[in-house]
């Protein structure tokens, strides 16, 4: 049994409502973020879709704990269990039931407890003599039920997601996950209630998750995120790549006074980056917008976002530690948007800035605040690679350098 997978790379963010894998919506098709592979492959040849899909899957898997997405709880558990089972197979091979057999004499280690209990002790010139020894030997039985269930669940996992680990055909099983679902659930539940081994309990729970979420052979497996929700993942990635400061220190709070004080909402910057060498703070606003792909001005952040960032600039400038104010620290804002770099090495790119149009008589601020917001593009594929592998070309220094 081998898995056949199709891959879809949207050219526009409106082409598909989700990112990832959802068998109910698009069958065996994996959907990448917009332009994850652009028209031209930088390294030449065909894009490595399977490797890219693995990266997206593990990205969503790792950040799911930060946000509530990824399909239903049951579908996510089944997805996780399939990944676990395939990794277990790669690490340990197919699970095989073991049984301890006790025999008189023969091969194996002597079991003194059973030898003493089952034999009449003889004495010879004051020495204790045992006429025979009970020995134990561990045997394997590949025909036992849990081994066969393991093979059936592994085959199902490889059929659905084998491309993630490069797995193809697996061993045949006596059981079928769809046809024998009721019996498999009953047997696995019974075994789970009677075992005390940690590994076996973990294994049984994963097998149950795979079997339980099959409904009359209907594909329901899914691990995806709405494209509109991916903005939170993008913010998470940008913060991991460029954030140097704890944003909780920079909350901008507001209150009503009626006349008593009534706390209102608070504004939280996405990412704060500090450049000690050049005495600068950068407030980064992550925008998962289409401009990096379309270059259409209507896909840029709205005026309200520009105004909010400039407000952050002033708030942070007014609340810097006295030593940093005296040292001449400045504050600047940056919009960071995704794009697909067409040039090798151009993983971050400065394209311009936004500012409030000046009116006659405006006074220029000289207190260390830049009343503009830089617009920078970052290669989404490289951003994901930087996060997953904890190394890459997107660093605070790279973003600072592109602004100069």
XYZ file of C-alpha atoms in Angstrom:
404
model
C 0.000 0.000 0.000
C 1.554 3.332 -0.986
C 0.366 6.898 -0.531
C -0.410 9.121 -3.499
C -0.431 12.795 -2.673
C -1.120 15.926 -4.658
C 0.235 19.327 -3.693
C -1.340 22.715 -4.282
C 0.481 26.058 -4.042
C -1.946 29.023 -4.205
C -0.860 31.996 -6.275
C -3.174 34.275 -4.325
C -4.245 34.164 -0.671
C -7.897 33.980 -1.697
C -7.530 30.743 -3.678
C -7.895 28.347 -0.753
C -9.491 28.834 2.644
C -7.081 26.615 4.534
C -3.436 25.551 4.755
C -2.422 21.958 5.440
C -4.257 18.705 4.883
C -8.001 18.116 5.062
C -9.186 14.885 3.450
C -12.861 15.876 3.704
C -12.398 19.053 1.670
C -9.792 18.290 -0.970
C -9.107 14.556 -0.766
C -5.419 13.674 -0.862
C -4.221 17.216 -1.517
C -1.830 19.168 0.651
C -2.230 22.956 0.490
C 0.789 25.198 1.039
C 0.718 28.842 2.141
C 0.444 31.314 -0.733
C 3.548 31.304 -2.994
C 5.431 28.981 -0.628
C 7.000 27.706 -3.828
C 7.116 30.596 -6.263
C 7.053 30.337 -10.045
C 10.808 29.916 -10.305
C 12.613 27.435 -8.073
C 15.705 29.171 -6.776
C 17.878 26.030 -6.540
C 16.800 24.697 -9.939
C 14.757 21.592 -10.700
C 11.366 20.722 -9.256
C 10.311 21.926 -5.799
C 10.666 19.355 -3.022
C 6.974 19.303 -2.187
C 7.199 16.422 0.286
C 9.965 18.092 2.286
C 8.042 21.357 2.243
C 4.859 19.634 3.402
C 6.772 18.023 6.262
C 7.983 21.459 7.346
C 4.468 22.933 7.264
C 3.005 19.971 9.170
C 5.615 20.122 11.907
C 5.244 23.895 12.088
C 1.490 23.620 12.644
C 2.017 20.749 15.078
C 4.455 22.763 17.181
C 2.511 26.029 17.284
C -0.901 24.426 17.804
C -0.337 24.597 21.554
C -0.162 28.381 21.227
C -3.483 28.698 19.355
C -6.677 26.707 19.114
C -6.726 25.357 15.585
C -5.976 22.206 13.610
C -9.289 20.473 12.990
C -11.487 18.769 15.559
C -9.971 17.285 18.699
C -10.548 13.766 17.419
C -9.025 14.466 14.017
C -5.997 16.116 15.591
C -5.497 13.191 17.990
C -5.699 10.741 15.099
C -3.223 12.799 13.112
C -0.790 12.950 16.046
C -1.137 9.213 16.641
C -0.352 8.405 13.018
C 2.821 10.486 13.237
C 3.769 8.786 16.514
C 3.161 5.297 15.126
C 5.253 5.865 12.008
C 8.104 7.318 14.077
C 7.884 4.346 16.447
C 8.074 1.976 13.480
C 11.134 3.795 12.135
C 12.848 3.752 15.546
C 11.906 0.286 16.794
C 10.478 -1.741 13.924
C 7.079 -3.420 13.955
C 5.750 -4.068 17.460
C 5.896 -7.738 18.401
C 4.172 -9.303 21.406
C 6.503 -11.143 23.772
C 5.764 -14.029 26.132
C 7.836 -15.562 28.923
C 7.894 -19.401 28.710
C 8.958 -21.544 31.692
C 10.339 -25.070 31.140
C 12.208 -27.684 33.129
C 15.803 -27.740 31.990
C 16.355 -26.783 28.349
C 17.731 -23.356 27.406
C 17.241 -20.059 29.158
C 18.004 -18.450 32.506
C 17.361 -20.356 35.750
C 14.354 -19.042 37.647
C 15.333 -19.877 41.216
C 11.986 -18.981 42.742
C 10.093 -21.487 40.590
C 12.933 -24.044 40.812
C 12.776 -24.060 44.637
C 8.965 -24.082 44.652
C 8.453 -26.886 42.122
C 11.287 -29.326 43.025
C 11.930 -31.709 45.934
C 15.305 -30.801 47.386
C 17.875 -33.625 47.575
C 20.911 -33.750 49.831
C 24.232 -35.282 48.853
C 26.966 -35.283 51.536
C 25.472 -32.138 53.027
C 25.081 -30.399 49.686
C 21.713 -29.285 48.286
C 20.956 -30.864 44.938
C 18.101 -29.911 42.556
C 17.048 -32.752 40.229
C 16.004 -30.199 37.582
C 15.914 -26.453 37.017
C 13.017 -24.291 35.864
C 14.304 -21.986 33.163
C 12.570 -19.060 31.506
C 12.939 -17.819 27.970
C 11.265 -14.865 26.247
C 9.617 -15.807 22.966
C 8.019 -13.605 20.311
C 4.738 -14.260 18.584
C 4.080 -12.222 15.459
C 0.597 -13.655 15.100
C -0.743 -12.180 18.339
C -3.610 -9.724 18.112
C -1.919 -6.460 19.120
C 0.895 -7.080 16.645
C -1.687 -7.498 13.889
C -3.556 -4.356 14.998
C -0.242 -2.471 14.966
C 0.343 -3.562 11.366
C -3.193 -2.553 10.356
C -2.895 0.912 11.937
C 0.572 1.374 10.489
C -0.732 0.540 7.009
C -3.517 3.105 7.440
C -1.057 5.726 8.680
C 1.308 5.149 5.763
C -1.574 5.289 3.301
C -2.625 8.684 4.653
C 0.648 10.308 5.683
C 3.506 8.058 4.648
C 5.001 10.785 2.472
C 6.037 12.674 5.625
C 8.595 9.996 6.499
C 9.130 8.546 3.056
C 7.346 5.296 3.959
C 5.674 3.145 1.340
C 4.369 -0.414 1.455
C 4.055 -2.110 4.860
C 3.417 -5.651 6.090
C -0.052 -7.084 5.612
C -2.296 -7.546 8.639
C -5.042 -10.013 9.506
C -7.263 -7.055 10.340
C -8.633 -4.029 8.521
C -9.105 -0.762 10.397
C -12.482 -0.070 8.728
C -13.936 -3.555 8.495
C -12.949 -4.683 12.017
C -13.314 -1.380 13.841
C -15.750 -2.579 16.557
C -13.621 -5.583 17.510
C -10.387 -3.573 17.451
C -11.823 -0.886 19.745
C -13.132 -3.543 22.154
C -9.852 -5.462 22.249
C -7.594 -2.404 22.566
C -9.768 -0.977 25.358
C -9.621 -4.279 27.247
C -5.840 -4.452 26.899
C -5.471 -0.836 27.979
C -7.385 -1.544 31.184
C -5.161 -4.497 32.056
C -1.638 -3.330 31.243
C 0.741 -1.453 33.527
C 3.668 -0.982 31.136
C 4.092 2.689 30.196
C 5.208 2.073 26.608
C 2.386 -0.391 25.959
C -0.196 2.020 27.418
C 1.102 4.780 25.144
C 0.999 2.441 22.147
C -2.550 1.273 22.882
C -3.802 4.847 23.260
C -2.366 5.791 19.861
C -3.801 2.689 18.194
C -7.206 3.501 19.681
C -7.025 7.081 18.377
C -6.342 5.801 14.867
C -9.112 3.183 14.946
C -11.730 5.284 16.746
C -11.795 8.095 14.190
C -12.646 5.891 11.252
C -16.314 6.075 10.303
C -17.360 3.381 7.849
C -14.276 3.886 5.762
C -14.878 7.633 5.294
C -11.741 9.729 5.203
C -11.984 12.254 8.010
C -8.331 12.865 8.786
C -7.390 16.501 8.853
C -4.722 18.777 10.190
C -5.145 22.243 8.798
C -5.586 25.883 9.652
C -7.732 28.514 7.992
C -5.640 30.845 5.890
C -7.155 33.761 7.789
C -5.841 32.227 11.031
C -2.337 31.782 9.674
C -1.713 35.435 10.545
C -1.216 34.287 14.144
C 1.360 31.742 13.015
C 3.081 34.416 10.928
C 3.198 36.705 13.960
C 4.630 33.842 16.012
C 7.341 33.190 13.417
C 8.322 36.854 13.084
C 8.571 37.191 16.855
C 10.804 34.110 17.064
C 13.079 35.396 14.301
C 13.390 39.066 15.275
C 12.090 39.522 18.805
C 14.724 40.329 21.415
C 12.525 41.810 24.155
C 9.601 40.591 26.279
C 6.600 42.406 24.775
C 4.794 42.324 28.129
C 7.071 45.174 29.185
C 5.624 47.361 26.435
C 1.853 47.035 26.886
C 0.111 50.334 26.175
C -2.871 50.578 28.533
C -5.901 52.892 28.402
C -8.644 53.751 30.900
C -11.925 55.663 31.119
C -12.582 58.087 34.010
C -16.328 58.368 34.705
C -15.183 59.936 37.097
C -13.916 56.689 38.623
C -11.206 54.897 36.683
C -12.491 52.080 34.469
C -9.697 50.048 32.795
C -10.188 49.614 29.076
C -8.331 47.493 26.556
C -4.572 47.447 26.243
C -2.498 47.442 23.094
C 0.238 44.862 22.783
C 2.976 45.154 20.174
C 3.627 41.996 18.173
C 7.419 42.099 18.457
C 10.028 44.409 19.981
C 13.638 44.326 18.755
C 16.498 46.182 20.417
C 19.692 47.271 18.643
C 22.157 48.263 21.359
C 24.944 49.067 18.885
C 22.923 51.765 17.106
C 20.813 52.691 20.163
C 17.498 51.816 18.535
C 14.247 50.086 19.461
C 12.161 48.633 16.640
C 8.470 47.894 17.127
C 7.444 45.261 14.587
C 3.871 44.737 13.430
C 3.433 41.408 11.580
C 0.912 41.637 8.746
C -0.028 38.455 6.891
C -1.202 40.530 3.938
C -1.057 39.977 0.191
C 1.112 42.950 -0.781
C 4.347 40.952 -0.973
C 2.764 38.803 -3.676
C 0.561 41.277 -5.552
C 2.442 44.587 -5.015
C -1.020 46.145 -5.081
C -1.228 49.175 -2.700
C -4.710 48.087 -1.592
C -3.032 45.101 0.092
C -0.956 47.317 2.398
C -1.854 47.943 6.083
C -4.577 50.535 6.590
C -4.026 54.076 7.881
C -5.325 53.000 11.310
C -2.432 50.514 11.561
C 0.067 53.221 10.627
C -1.381 55.532 13.271
C -1.262 52.792 15.903
C 2.423 52.073 15.228
C 3.362 55.740 15.472
C 1.468 55.845 18.757
C 3.562 52.908 19.958
C 6.686 54.836 18.990
C 5.722 57.754 21.210
C 4.556 55.547 24.080
C 7.780 53.551 24.119
C 9.947 56.671 23.809
C 8.162 58.230 26.814
C 8.592 55.059 28.895
C 12.184 54.111 28.170
C 14.481 53.724 31.195
C 16.111 57.026 32.076
C 19.579 55.716 31.209
C 18.448 54.817 27.668
C 16.709 58.167 27.168
C 19.869 59.964 28.272
C 21.938 57.767 25.948
C 19.876 58.942 22.972
C 17.908 55.783 22.108
C 15.466 56.212 19.218
C 12.285 54.298 18.410
C 11.126 53.147 14.989
C 8.293 50.937 13.692
C 8.325 48.297 10.967
C 5.566 46.486 9.088
C 6.734 42.968 8.197
C 4.809 41.205 5.395
C 5.431 37.824 3.735
C 6.686 37.341 0.191
C 8.370 34.734 -2.003
C 11.895 35.830 -2.854
C 12.784 35.364 -6.497
C 16.486 36.046 -5.869
C 18.794 33.725 -3.971
C 19.737 35.272 -0.644
C 17.200 38.125 -0.714
C 15.294 36.794 2.269
C 14.407 40.217 3.676
C 13.732 43.341 1.638
C 12.954 46.975 2.438
C 10.365 48.429 0.025
C 9.433 51.796 1.527
C 7.666 53.433 4.440
C 4.368 54.961 5.570
C 3.868 58.228 7.450
C 1.220 60.826 8.199
C 1.189 63.482 5.520
C 2.619 66.677 6.939
C 0.504 69.819 7.072
C 1.697 73.386 6.961
C 2.852 74.498 10.381
C 3.544 70.974 11.712
C 6.346 70.918 14.282
C 9.041 68.304 13.686
C 9.487 65.980 16.669
C 13.064 66.010 17.908
C 12.671 63.685 20.871
C 13.981 60.539 19.257
C 10.827 59.228 17.563
C 10.591 58.492 13.856
C 7.048 59.305 12.758
C 7.110 56.774 9.958
C 6.711 53.020 9.623
C 9.129 51.064 7.443
C 7.690 48.343 5.172
C 9.783 45.167 4.900
C 9.131 41.835 3.195
C 10.421 38.498 4.534
C 10.607 35.233 2.628
C 7.975 33.005 4.260
C 9.713 29.762 3.379
C 12.987 30.950 4.922
C 11.098 32.251 7.957
C 9.604 28.800 8.568
C 12.980 27.125 8.005
C 14.630 29.506 10.504
C 12.075 28.573 13.156
C 12.054 24.814 12.597
C 15.825 24.401 12.437
C 16.766 27.185 14.859
C 19.135 28.612 12.269
C 18.867 30.434 8.975
C 19.250 33.792 7.281
C 16.507 35.715 9.078
C 18.040 37.315 12.157
C 17.614 40.674 13.887
C 20.879 41.767 12.269
C 19.568 40.911 8.787
C 16.418 42.983 9.317
C 18.389 45.922 10.723
C 20.847 45.784 7.805
C 18.085 46.002 5.180
C 16.818 49.259 6.746
C 20.105 51.094 6.216
